[in-house]
Amino acid sequence: MTRYLLTRLWQSAITLILASLVVFVGVRQLPGDPALAMAGEEASPERLAEIRTQLGLDEPIATQYVTFVGNMLRGDFGASTRTGTPVTDLIATTLPVTLWLAGYALIVAIIVGILLGVIAERFRGRWPEWVANGFALIGLSVPNFWLGILAILYLAVTVPIFPASGYVPIGEDPLQGLYHLTLPAIILGTSLAAVIMRQTRASMIETMKTDYVRTARAKGLGRSRVLFRYGLRNSLIVVVTIVGLQLGGLISGAVVTERIFALPGFGKLTLDAVFTRDYPVIQAVVLIITVGYIVINLAVDLLYSVINPRIRVGGSN
Amino acid sequence: MTLVTTPSAELGSARGRIWTSLRHNPLGLAGGIMLLVVALLAILAPVIAPHGPAEVNFDAPFQAPGTVGYLMGTDDLGRDIFSRMIYGIRVSLQVGLLSVALAVVIGTPLGLLAGYWRWLDGIISRLTDVTLAFPFLIIAVGLAAINGPSLANAALALGIAQIPTMIRVVRGETLRIKETDFVLAARTMDATGLRVIFGHVLPNAGSAIIVQATVIMPVAVIGEALLSFLGLGIQPPTASLGIMLSDAQQYISRSPTAAIFPGITIALICLGFNLFGDALRDALDPTNTSRK
């Protein structure tokens, strides 16, 4: 177990370093000279050189990289070139919106996905299975941004059950906040729920074939009882794996969902930065999402080894 | 002296197996027919489309579907939705094929090398880890910031994001094939590593690569629409299903059909690939015993 942990940590560290290198090199590929942008077209060569020194652009590339990593570690992402606001402030206001949305969607997806997976297995060959399978197929084939547009049309405009857009901070008014996030969370969670449903069902079919389930059934335990006691516990492992694998999709999905429902989150910050060529913001956003993604994946892997006894045994041998 | 030949039976009868499998799998057949229709629409777009994709008619905005000359109605600028959709399908498939090609061309050799030589495996694994560390949208954001948004950029971002899975699939196949008797035979006859890889492993990994390509296509089609919807992909006035949805969202309550048709099209293309891909997997998977 310790060895597995160390290997995994070591691998993540290398990935982090390589990823930061990619971002560092990528930022230097961005069109436009930062010194020229700061000084203006009319600036004298001396003034340009002065700004280059100030920004550290005349340092060797390795020194620049070290400075870059140092600044990032201290949380110093510079200031937005468009508004002059420190990037850290922009992130502090937008990130919570996205985290609430993604967390809410995750919960919806896990509940709906597992429920449908259980239903499909319990009623195999009968109509509830077809309904659950149909849902999964639609969830995987229909792009969620289209689903979002339709949801606004039918559930917010035609029949006003949910607000079409707008955001209320959960901290200020939890009830209103959750209410405004409900439709976006359902839309964001749909495809994830479909994937979870399919995997839950597959894992349950596997579990129901095992010897210990046969023993439990032979002892007189009912089918539903066995399904919940053994099938569900195994599908928990599957769900953790899926969530790890689908995290990238969830991030991409959150950006789109924010765009459709006009939520002032991280995704909106990202897109605005791309369209206005706000490079410090782009750099920070890319770096934060990437680092967060690596760290969460590591956490998922470790969690996986904790709840899956087979991995734990394998690791300690 | 090369007496050892790759058992080509696995590939040779593949076509036959696909046909047999499709005959017993109505859903897979339906998916195949859907893809055929979509491909024909895309190829014959200039012949079929009654209007140009960017042809504006300010006298006829927001026409209802079924209006004479406008099968699916018109959008806010009086452009024919049906024609734009056909050209949009063309763009979707272009981006899809480009990104599949990228994933295959880069992922296959890397997967073969990683699976065949253990010492390369570690290096290539780190490379895939780094690629996986960037969610696909972040790759697209970065590329759009560097090169400006375009069709090529969308295909590049989608292709790069799919390379790691392609590497994994090919690597797994290589590990499996490496242990077979005919590879062992080739090696005892002093075949070089590269000769074994390209003469024996690659031909037998072909079906896995094709199946993976059918998995990538719908992801790329949705991805293209998504990037174009966000403004990171195809740029107006070129017709793309994503741009049509983005335009339609602005006047959704006035003309819902402008959003409904492109959305259904995306969903049908993806459904087609998913159904056909499933059937293909059943047909080509040697471990599948449920085959009739």
Coordinates of C-alpha atoms in Angstrom, one line a residue:
Chain A
M1 CA 0.0 0.0 0.0
T2 CA 2.8 2.4 1.0
R3 CA 4.7 1.5 -2.1
Y4 CA 1.6 2.1 -4.3
L5 CA 1.1 5.4 -2.6
L6 CA 4.6 6.5 -3.2
T7 CA 4.7 5.5 -6.9
R8 CA 1.4 7.3 -7.5
L9 CA 2.6 10.5 -5.7
W10 CA 5.9 10.4 -7.7
Q11 CA 4.0 9.9 -11.0
S12 CA 1.7 12.9 -10.2
A13 CA 4.7 15.1 -9.3
I14 CA 6.3 14.4 -12.7
T15 CA 3.0 15.0 -14.4
L16 CA 2.7 18.3 -12.6
I17 CA 6.2 19.4 -13.6
L18 CA 5.7 18.4 -17.2
A19 CA 2.3 20.1 -17.3
S20 CA 3.7 23.3 -15.9
L21 CA 6.4 23.2 -18.6
V22 CA 3.7 22.8 -21.3
V23 CA 1.8 25.9 -19.9
F24 CA 5.1 27.9 -19.6
V25 CA 6.1 27.1 -23.2
G26 CA 2.5 27.6 -24.4
V27 CA 2.3 31.1 -22.8
R28 CA 5.5 32.1 -24.7
Q29 CA 3.8 31.0 -27.9
L30 CA 1.0 33.5 -27.5
P31 CA 1.0 36.2 -30.2
G32 CA 2.2 39.7 -29.2
D33 CA 5.1 41.0 -27.2
P34 CA 4.1 41.6 -23.6
A35 CA 6.7 44.4 -23.2
L36 CA 5.4 46.1 -26.4
A37 CA 1.8 45.7 -25.1
M38 CA 2.7 47.5 -21.8
A39 CA 4.8 50.3 -23.3
G40 CA 2.7 51.0 -26.4
E41 CA 3.7 51.1 -30.0
E42 CA 5.5 54.5 -29.7
A43 CA 7.9 53.4 -27.0
S44 CA 11.7 53.9 -27.5
P45 CA 13.9 50.8 -27.6
E46 CA 15.4 51.9 -24.3
R47 CA 12.0 52.0 -22.7
L48 CA 11.2 48.5 -24.1
A49 CA 14.5 47.1 -22.8
E50 CA 13.7 48.6 -19.4
I51 CA 10.3 46.9 -19.3
R52 CA 11.8 43.6 -20.5
T53 CA 14.2 43.8 -17.5
Q54 CA 11.3 44.6 -15.2
L55 CA 9.3 41.6 -16.4
G56 CA 12.4 39.4 -16.3
L57 CA 12.1 38.7 -20.1
D58 CA 15.9 39.2 -20.6
E59 CA 16.7 36.5 -18.0
P60 CA 17.8 33.0 -19.3
I61 CA 14.8 30.8 -20.1
A62 CA 15.5 28.5 -17.1
T63 CA 15.5 31.4 -14.7
Q64 CA 12.2 32.6 -16.2
Y65 CA 10.7 29.2 -15.6
V66 CA 11.7 29.1 -12.0
T67 CA 10.3 32.6 -11.4
F68 CA 7.1 31.5 -13.2
V69 CA 6.7 28.4 -11.0
G70 CA 7.6 30.5 -7.9
N71 CA 4.9 33.1 -8.7
M72 CA 2.3 30.4 -9.3
L73 CA 3.1 28.6 -6.0
R74 CA 2.7 31.9 -4.1
G75 CA -0.7 32.4 -5.8
D76 CA 0.6 35.4 -7.7
F77 CA -1.0 35.2 -11.1
G78 CA -0.5 38.9 -12.1
A79 CA -3.3 41.2 -13.0
S80 CA -5.9 41.0 -15.8
T81 CA -4.6 43.1 -18.8
R82 CA -8.2 44.1 -19.5
T83 CA -9.5 45.4 -16.1
G84 CA -6.3 45.5 -14.0
T85 CA -8.0 43.4 -11.3
P86 CA -5.6 40.9 -9.7
V87 CA -6.3 37.5 -11.3
T88 CA -6.5 35.9 -7.8
D89 CA -9.6 38.1 -7.0
L90 CA -11.3 37.1 -10.3
I91 CA -10.7 33.5 -9.4
A92 CA -12.0 33.9 -5.9
T93 CA -15.3 35.3 -7.1
T94 CA -15.9 32.8 -10.0
L95 CA -14.5 29.5 -8.8
P96 CA -17.2 28.9 -6.0
V97 CA -20.0 29.2 -8.6
T98 CA -18.4 26.5 -10.7
L99 CA -17.6 24.2 -7.7
W100 CA -21.2 24.5 -6.5
L101 CA -22.5 23.7 -10.0
A102 CA -20.2 20.8 -10.5
G103 CA -20.8 19.3 -7.0
Y104 CA -24.5 19.6 -7.4
A105 CA -24.4 17.9 -10.9
L106 CA -22.2 15.2 -9.5
I107 CA -24.7 14.4 -6.7
V108 CA -27.6 14.4 -9.2
A109 CA -25.7 12.2 -11.6
I110 CA -24.7 9.6 -9.0
I111 CA -28.2 9.3 -7.5
V112 CA -29.9 9.1 -10.9
G113 CA -27.2 6.9 -12.4
I114 CA -27.2 4.3 -9.6
L115 CA -30.9 4.3 -9.3
L116 CA -31.5 3.6 -13.0
G117 CA -28.7 1.0 -13.0
V118 CA -30.4 -0.8 -10.2
I119 CA -33.8 -0.6 -11.9
A120 CA -32.3 -1.9 -15.2
E121 CA -30.8 -4.9 -13.4
R122 CA -33.8 -5.6 -11.1
F123 CA -36.3 -5.5 -14.0
R124 CA -34.2 -7.2 -16.6
G125 CA -36.1 -7.9 -19.8
R126 CA -39.1 -5.9 -18.7
W127 CA -40.2 -2.3 -19.6
P128 CA -38.3 -0.5 -16.8
E129 CA -35.0 -1.8 -18.2
W130 CA -35.9 -0.4 -21.7
V131 CA -36.7 3.0 -20.2
A132 CA -33.4 3.1 -18.3
N133 CA -31.5 1.9 -21.3
G134 CA -33.2 4.5 -23.5
F135 CA -32.3 7.2 -21.0
A136 CA -28.7 6.1 -21.1
L137 CA -28.5 6.0 -24.9
I138 CA -30.1 9.5 -25.1
G139 CA -27.8 10.8 -22.4
L140 CA -24.8 9.7 -24.3
S141 CA -25.9 10.8 -27.7
V142 CA -27.5 14.1 -27.1
P143 CA -25.1 17.0 -26.5
N144 CA -25.8 18.6 -23.2
F145 CA -25.7 22.1 -24.5
W146 CA -28.6 21.3 -26.8
L147 CA -30.4 19.7 -23.9
G148 CA -29.7 22.9 -21.9
I149 CA -31.3 25.1 -24.6
L150 CA -34.4 22.9 -24.8
A151 CA -34.6 22.8 -21.0
I152 CA -34.6 26.6 -20.9
L153 CA -37.3 26.7 -23.7
Y154 CA -39.6 24.2 -22.1
L155 CA -38.9 24.4 -18.4
A156 CA -38.1 28.0 -18.0
V157 CA -39.9 29.9 -20.8
T158 CA -42.9 27.9 -21.9
V159 CA -43.6 26.4 -18.5
P160 CA -41.8 28.6 -16.0
I161 CA -40.8 26.1 -13.4
F162 CA -37.1 27.1 -13.2
P163 CA -35.4 30.4 -13.8
A164 CA -33.8 30.6 -17.2
S165 CA -30.7 32.3 -16.0
G166 CA -29.2 34.2 -13.1
Y167 CA -27.2 33.3 -10.1
V168 CA -27.8 33.7 -6.4
P169 CA -24.7 33.0 -4.2
I170 CA -25.4 30.0 -2.0
G171 CA -23.8 31.7 0.9
E172 CA -26.3 34.6 0.8
D173 CA -29.5 32.7 0.2
P174 CA -29.0 28.9 0.2
L175 CA -32.6 28.0 -1.0
Q176 CA -32.7 30.5 -3.8
G177 CA -29.1 29.7 -4.7
L178 CA -29.8 25.9 -5.0
Y179 CA -33.1 26.7 -6.9
H180 CA -31.2 28.7 -9.5
L181 CA -28.6 26.0 -9.9
T182 CA -31.0 23.0 -10.1
L183 CA -31.7 23.1 -13.9
P184 CA -28.0 23.7 -14.8
A185 CA -27.0 20.9 -12.5
I186 CA -29.5 18.4 -14.0
I187 CA -28.3 19.4 -17.5
L188 CA -24.6 19.1 -16.6
G189 CA -25.2 15.7 -14.8
T190 CA -27.2 14.0 -17.6
S191 CA -24.4 12.4 -19.6
L192 CA -22.5 11.5 -16.4
A193 CA -25.6 9.8 -15.1
A194 CA -25.9 7.8 -18.3
V195 CA -22.3 6.6 -18.0
I196 CA -22.8 5.7 -14.3
M197 CA -26.0 3.9 -15.1
R198 CA -24.4 1.7 -17.8
Q199 CA -21.4 0.9 -15.6
T200 CA -23.5 0.2 -12.5
R201 CA -25.7 -2.2 -14.5
A202 CA -22.7 -4.0 -16.0
S203 CA -21.0 -4.3 -12.6
M204 CA -24.2 -5.6 -11.0
I205 CA -24.7 -8.3 -13.7
E206 CA -21.1 -9.4 -12.9
T207 CA -21.7 -9.4 -9.2
M208 CA -24.9 -11.4 -9.5
K209 CA -23.0 -14.2 -11.2
T210 CA -20.4 -14.6 -8.4
D211 CA -20.3 -17.5 -6.0
Y212 CA -21.0 -15.5 -2.9
V213 CA -24.2 -14.1 -4.4
R214 CA -25.2 -17.7 -5.3
T215 CA -24.5 -18.6 -1.7
A216 CA -26.5 -15.7 -0.3
R217 CA -29.4 -16.6 -2.6
A218 CA -29.2 -20.3 -1.6
K219 CA -29.5 -19.2 2.0
G220 CA -32.8 -17.7 1.1
L221 CA -32.0 -14.0 0.7
G222 CA -34.3 -12.3 -1.8
R223 CA -33.1 -11.0 -5.1
S224 CA -33.7 -7.3 -4.2
R225 CA -31.9 -7.8 -0.8
V226 CA -28.9 -9.4 -2.5
L227 CA -28.9 -6.7 -5.2
F228 CA -28.7 -3.9 -2.6
R229 CA -26.3 -5.6 -0.2
Y230 CA -23.7 -6.9 -2.7
G231 CA -24.4 -5.3 -6.0
L232 CA -24.6 -1.8 -4.8
R233 CA -21.4 -2.1 -2.7
N234 CA -19.5 -3.2 -5.7
S235 CA -21.0 -0.6 -8.0
L236 CA -19.6 2.1 -5.6
I237 CA -16.1 1.2 -6.8
V238 CA -17.3 1.6 -10.3
V239 CA -18.8 5.0 -9.6
V240 CA -15.6 6.3 -8.1
T241 CA -13.6 5.1 -11.1
I242 CA -16.1 6.7 -13.5
V243 CA -16.1 10.0 -11.7
G244 CA -12.3 10.1 -12.0
L245 CA -12.4 9.3 -15.7
Q246 CA -15.2 11.7 -16.4
L247 CA -13.8 14.7 -14.5
G248 CA -12.5 16.3 -17.7
G249 CA -15.9 16.0 -19.3
L250 CA -17.5 17.6 -16.2
I251 CA -15.1 20.6 -16.4
S252 CA -15.8 21.1 -20.1
G253 CA -19.5 20.6 -19.5
A254 CA -19.5 23.2 -16.7
V255 CA -18.0 25.8 -19.0
V256 CA -20.8 25.2 -21.5
T257 CA -23.5 25.0 -18.9
E258 CA -22.4 28.3 -17.5
R259 CA -22.5 29.8 -20.9
I260 CA -26.1 28.6 -21.6
F261 CA -27.5 29.7 -18.2
A262 CA -25.4 32.9 -18.0
L263 CA -23.7 31.8 -14.7
P264 CA -20.8 34.0 -13.6
G265 CA -18.4 31.1 -13.1
F266 CA -15.0 29.9 -14.0
G267 CA -16.0 29.0 -17.5
K268 CA -17.3 32.4 -18.3
L269 CA -14.0 33.9 -16.9
T270 CA -12.1 31.5 -19.2
L271 CA -14.1 32.3 -22.4
D272 CA -14.1 36.0 -21.8
A273 CA -10.3 35.9 -21.3
V274 CA -9.8 34.0 -24.6
F275 CA -12.0 36.4 -26.6
T276 CA -10.3 39.5 -25.1
R277 CA -6.8 38.0 -25.3
D278 CA -6.4 38.5 -21.5
Y279 CA -3.3 36.3 -21.2
P280 CA -2.6 36.4 -17.5
V281 CA -6.1 35.2 -16.9
I282 CA -5.8 32.4 -19.5
Q283 CA -2.5 31.3 -18.0
A284 CA -4.0 31.2 -14.5
V285 CA -7.2 29.4 -15.6
V286 CA -5.3 26.7 -17.6
L287 CA -2.9 26.1 -14.8
I288 CA -5.5 25.9 -12.0
I289 CA -7.8 23.6 -13.9
T290 CA -4.8 21.4 -14.8
V291 CA -3.4 21.2 -11.4
G292 CA -6.8 20.7 -9.8
Y293 CA -7.5 17.9 -12.3
I294 CA -4.2 16.1 -11.5
V295 CA -4.7 16.4 -7.8
I296 CA -8.3 15.2 -7.9
N297 CA -7.3 12.3 -10.1
L298 CA -4.7 11.3 -7.6
A299 CA -7.3 11.6 -4.8
V300 CA -9.7 9.4 -6.8
D301 CA -7.0 6.8 -7.3
L302 CA -6.1 6.7 -3.7
L303 CA -9.7 6.5 -2.7
Y304 CA -10.2 3.7 -5.1
S305 CA -7.4 1.7 -3.5
V306 CA -9.0 2.2 -0.1
I307 CA -12.5 1.0 -1.1
N308 CA -11.3 -1.8 -3.5
P309 CA -9.9 -4.6 -1.4
R310 CA -8.4 -6.3 -4.4
I311 CA -6.1 -3.4 -5.1
R312 CA -5.2 -3.1 -1.4
V313 CA -4.2 -6.7 -1.2
G314 CA -2.2 -6.5 -4.4
G315 CA -0.3 -3.4 -3.2
S316 CA 0.8 -4.9 0.1
N317 CA 2.2 -8.1 -1.5
Chain B
M1 CA 13.5 -16.3 -45.4
T2 CA 10.0 -15.6 -44.1
L3 CA 8.0 -18.8 -43.9
V4 CA 6.0 -17.4 -41.0
T5 CA 3.0 -15.4 -42.3
T6 CA 0.5 -13.6 -40.2
P7 CA -2.7 -15.5 -39.8
S8 CA -4.8 -13.2 -41.9
A9 CA -7.9 -15.1 -41.2
E10 CA -8.8 -12.8 -38.4
L11 CA -8.8 -9.8 -40.8
G12 CA -9.8 -11.6 -44.0
S13 CA -13.2 -12.8 -42.7
A14 CA -13.7 -9.5 -40.7
R15 CA -16.0 -8.1 -43.5
G16 CA -18.0 -11.3 -43.5
R17 CA -18.3 -11.3 -39.8
I18 CA -19.5 -7.6 -39.8
W19 CA -22.2 -8.5 -42.3
T20 CA -23.3 -11.5 -40.4
S21 CA -23.3 -9.6 -37.2
L22 CA -25.3 -6.7 -38.7
R23 CA -27.9 -9.1 -40.1
H24 CA -28.6 -10.3 -36.5
N25 CA -28.4 -6.8 -35.0
P26 CA -31.1 -4.6 -36.3
L27 CA -29.9 -1.6 -34.1
G28 CA -26.4 -1.9 -35.6
L29 CA -27.9 -2.0 -39.1
A30 CA -30.0 1.0 -38.4
G31 CA -26.9 2.8 -37.1
G32 CA -25.0 1.9 -40.3
I33 CA -27.8 3.1 -42.5
M34 CA -28.0 6.4 -40.5
L35 CA -24.3 6.9 -41.1
L36 CA -24.6 6.2 -44.8
V37 CA -27.4 8.8 -45.1
V38 CA -25.3 11.3 -43.2
A39 CA -22.2 10.7 -45.3
L40 CA -24.2 11.0 -48.5
L41 CA -25.7 14.3 -47.3
A42 CA -22.3 15.6 -46.5
I43 CA -20.6 14.6 -49.7
L44 CA -23.5 15.7 -52.0
A45 CA -24.1 18.9 -50.0
P46 CA -23.7 21.3 -53.0
V47 CA -26.1 19.2 -55.1
I48 CA -28.8 18.6 -52.4
A49 CA -28.9 22.0 -50.6
P50 CA -31.5 24.2 -52.2
H51 CA -29.7 27.4 -51.0
G52 CA -26.1 28.5 -50.2
P53 CA -25.2 28.0 -46.5
A54 CA -24.6 31.7 -46.1
E55 CA -27.3 33.0 -48.5
V56 CA -29.1 35.7 -46.6
N57 CA -32.7 36.7 -47.4
F58 CA -33.8 39.6 -45.3
D59 CA -37.4 39.4 -46.7
A60 CA -37.9 36.0 -45.2
P61 CA -36.6 35.7 -41.7
F62 CA -38.2 33.3 -39.2
Q63 CA -40.1 31.3 -41.8
A64 CA -41.9 28.3 -40.4
P65 CA -40.8 24.8 -41.4
G66 CA -42.6 23.7 -44.6
T67 CA -42.6 27.1 -46.2
V68 CA -42.3 26.7 -50.0
G69 CA -38.5 26.7 -50.8
Y70 CA -37.6 26.4 -47.1
L71 CA -38.1 22.8 -45.9
M72 CA -37.1 23.5 -42.3
G73 CA -37.8 27.2 -42.3
T74 CA -35.3 30.1 -42.0
D75 CA -33.3 31.7 -39.2
D76 CA -33.1 35.3 -38.1
L77 CA -31.3 36.4 -41.3
G78 CA -33.5 34.4 -43.6
R79 CA -31.0 31.7 -44.2
D80 CA -32.3 28.3 -45.2
I81 CA -32.0 26.0 -42.1
F82 CA -32.0 22.8 -44.1
S83 CA -29.2 24.0 -46.4
R84 CA -27.1 25.2 -43.5
M85 CA -27.6 22.0 -41.7
I86 CA -26.3 19.9 -44.6
Y87 CA -23.2 22.0 -44.8
G88 CA -23.0 21.8 -41.0
I89 CA -22.9 18.0 -41.2
R90 CA -20.1 18.3 -43.7
V91 CA -18.1 20.4 -41.2
S92 CA -18.9 18.0 -38.4
L93 CA -17.7 15.0 -40.3
Q94 CA -14.6 16.9 -41.6
V95 CA -13.5 17.7 -38.0
G96 CA -14.4 14.2 -36.9
L97 CA -12.3 12.5 -39.6
L98 CA -9.4 14.9 -39.1
S99 CA -9.3 14.3 -35.3
V100 CA -9.6 10.5 -35.8
A101 CA -6.8 10.6 -38.3
L102 CA -4.6 12.6 -35.9
A103 CA -5.4 10.2 -33.0
V104 CA -4.7 7.1 -35.2
V105 CA -1.5 8.5 -36.9
I106 CA 0.1 9.5 -33.6
G107 CA -1.5 7.1 -31.1
T108 CA -1.0 3.9 -33.1
P109 CA 2.9 4.0 -33.4
L110 CA 3.2 5.2 -29.8
G111 CA 0.9 2.4 -28.6
L112 CA 2.9 -0.2 -30.6
L113 CA 6.2 1.0 -29.2
A114 CA 4.9 1.2 -25.6
G115 CA 3.4 -2.3 -25.8
Y116 CA 6.4 -3.9 -27.5
W117 CA 9.4 -2.4 -25.6
R118 CA 9.0 -2.2 -21.8
W119 CA 11.6 0.6 -21.5
L120 CA 9.7 2.9 -23.8
D121 CA 6.5 2.1 -21.9
G122 CA 7.5 4.3 -18.9
I123 CA 8.3 7.3 -21.1
I124 CA 5.2 7.1 -23.2
S125 CA 3.1 6.6 -20.1
R126 CA 4.3 9.9 -18.7
L127 CA 3.5 11.6 -22.0
T128 CA 0.0 10.3 -22.0
D129 CA -0.4 11.3 -18.4
V130 CA 0.6 14.9 -19.3
T131 CA -1.9 15.0 -22.2
L132 CA -4.6 13.6 -19.9
A133 CA -3.8 16.3 -17.4
F134 CA -5.3 18.9 -19.8
P135 CA -9.1 18.5 -20.2
F136 CA -10.1 18.7 -23.8
L137 CA -11.7 22.1 -23.5
I138 CA -8.5 23.5 -21.9
I139 CA -6.5 22.3 -24.8
A140 CA -9.0 24.0 -27.1
V141 CA -8.8 27.2 -25.1
G142 CA -5.0 27.2 -25.2
L143 CA -4.9 26.5 -28.9
A144 CA -7.5 29.2 -29.6
A145 CA -5.5 31.7 -27.6
I146 CA -2.3 30.9 -29.6
N147 CA -3.6 30.3 -33.1
G148 CA -7.0 31.9 -33.0
P149 CA -10.2 29.8 -33.3
S150 CA -10.7 27.8 -36.5
L151 CA -11.8 24.4 -38.0
A152 CA -8.2 23.1 -37.9
N153 CA -7.8 24.2 -34.3
A154 CA -10.9 22.4 -33.3
A155 CA -9.8 19.2 -35.0
L156 CA -6.3 19.6 -33.5
A157 CA -7.7 20.0 -29.9
L158 CA -10.1 17.1 -30.3
G159 CA -7.5 14.8 -31.9
I160 CA -4.8 15.6 -29.2
A161 CA -7.4 14.8 -26.5
Q162 CA -8.1 11.4 -28.1
I163 CA -4.4 10.3 -28.5
P164 CA -4.0 8.9 -25.0
T165 CA -6.9 6.5 -25.3
M166 CA -5.7 5.4 -28.7
I167 CA -2.3 4.7 -27.3
R168 CA -3.8 2.7 -24.5
V169 CA -6.0 0.6 -26.8
V170 CA -3.1 -0.2 -29.2
R171 CA -0.7 -0.8 -26.3
G172 CA -3.2 -3.3 -24.8
E173 CA -3.6 -5.1 -28.1
T174 CA 0.2 -5.2 -28.6
L175 CA 0.7 -6.7 -25.2
R176 CA -1.8 -9.4 -26.0
I177 CA -0.5 -10.2 -29.6
K178 CA 3.1 -10.2 -28.4
E179 CA 2.5 -13.4 -26.5
T180 CA 0.8 -15.3 -29.3
D181 CA 2.5 -18.3 -30.9
F182 CA 3.0 -16.8 -34.3
V183 CA 4.8 -13.8 -32.9
L184 CA 7.0 -16.2 -30.9
A185 CA 7.6 -18.2 -34.1
A186 CA 8.6 -15.0 -36.0
R187 CA 11.0 -14.1 -33.2
T188 CA 12.7 -17.5 -33.2
M189 CA 13.3 -16.9 -36.9
D190 CA 15.2 -13.8 -36.1
A191 CA 12.6 -11.3 -37.3
T192 CA 13.6 -7.8 -36.0
G193 CA 11.4 -6.0 -33.5
L194 CA 10.1 -3.5 -36.1
R195 CA 9.4 -6.4 -38.5
V196 CA 7.3 -8.2 -35.9
I197 CA 5.5 -4.9 -35.0
F198 CA 4.5 -3.9 -38.5
G199 CA 4.2 -7.4 -40.0
H200 CA 2.4 -9.2 -37.3
V201 CA 1.2 -7.0 -34.4
L202 CA -0.2 -4.0 -36.4
P203 CA -2.4 -6.1 -38.8
N204 CA -3.9 -7.9 -35.9
A205 CA -4.5 -4.8 -33.9
G206 CA -6.4 -3.3 -36.8
S207 CA -9.9 -4.2 -35.7
A208 CA -9.3 -2.7 -32.2
I209 CA -8.1 0.6 -33.9
I210 CA -11.2 0.7 -36.1
V211 CA -13.5 0.1 -33.2
Q212 CA -11.8 2.9 -31.2
A213 CA -12.2 5.2 -34.3
T214 CA -15.9 4.7 -34.1
V215 CA -15.8 5.6 -30.5
I216 CA -13.9 8.8 -31.3
M217 CA -16.1 10.0 -34.1
P218 CA -19.2 10.9 -32.1
V219 CA -17.1 12.5 -29.4
A220 CA -15.4 14.6 -32.0
V221 CA -18.8 15.5 -33.7
I222 CA -20.2 16.7 -30.3
G223 CA -16.9 18.3 -29.5
E224 CA -16.9 20.3 -32.8
A225 CA -20.4 21.5 -32.2
L226 CA -19.5 22.4 -28.6
L227 CA -16.4 24.4 -29.6
S228 CA -18.2 26.2 -32.4
F229 CA -21.1 26.9 -30.0
L230 CA -18.7 28.6 -27.6
G231 CA -16.9 30.5 -30.4
L232 CA -13.7 28.5 -30.1
G233 CA -14.2 26.4 -33.3
I234 CA -15.6 27.2 -36.7
Q235 CA -16.2 30.9 -37.3
P236 CA -19.3 32.4 -38.8
P237 CA -20.5 32.8 -41.5
T238 CA -19.5 29.2 -42.2
A239 CA -22.3 26.9 -41.2
S240 CA -21.7 24.5 -38.3
L241 CA -24.3 22.8 -36.2
G242 CA -22.8 24.4 -33.1
I243 CA -23.0 27.9 -34.5
M244 CA -26.6 27.3 -35.6
L245 CA -27.4 26.3 -32.0
S246 CA -25.6 29.4 -30.6
D247 CA -27.5 31.7 -33.0
A248 CA -30.8 29.9 -32.3
Q249 CA -30.5 30.3 -28.5
Q250 CA -30.8 34.1 -28.9
Y251 CA -34.3 33.9 -30.4
I252 CA -35.3 30.6 -28.9
S253 CA -38.8 31.6 -27.8
R254 CA -39.6 33.1 -31.2
S255 CA -38.4 30.2 -33.4
P256 CA -37.7 27.0 -31.4
T257 CA -37.3 24.9 -34.6
A258 CA -34.1 26.7 -35.5
A259 CA -32.6 25.1 -32.4
I260 CA -34.4 21.8 -32.6
F261 CA -33.3 20.6 -36.1
P262 CA -29.5 21.0 -35.6
G263 CA -29.7 19.4 -32.2
I264 CA -31.5 16.4 -33.5
T265 CA -29.0 16.1 -36.3
I266 CA -26.1 16.0 -33.9
A267 CA -27.9 13.5 -31.7
L268 CA -28.7 11.3 -34.7
I269 CA -25.1 11.3 -36.0
C270 CA -23.8 10.3 -32.6
L271 CA -26.5 7.7 -32.1
G272 CA -25.6 6.3 -35.5
F273 CA -21.9 6.0 -34.6
N274 CA -22.7 4.5 -31.2
L275 CA -25.1 1.9 -32.5
F276 CA -22.8 1.0 -35.4
G277 CA -19.7 1.0 -33.2
D278 CA -21.4 -1.4 -30.7
A279 CA -22.3 -3.8 -33.6
L280 CA -18.8 -3.5 -34.9
R281 CA -17.3 -4.3 -31.5
D282 CA -19.5 -7.3 -31.2
A283 CA -18.5 -8.5 -34.6
L284 CA -14.7 -8.0 -34.3
D285 CA -14.2 -8.9 -30.6
P286 CA -12.7 -12.4 -30.6
T287 CA -13.6 -12.9 -27.0
N288 CA -17.3 -12.3 -27.7
T289 CA -19.0 -15.7 -27.6
S290 CA -22.6 -14.5 -27.8
R291 CA -22.1 -14.0 -31.5
K292 CA -24.5 -15.9 -33.7

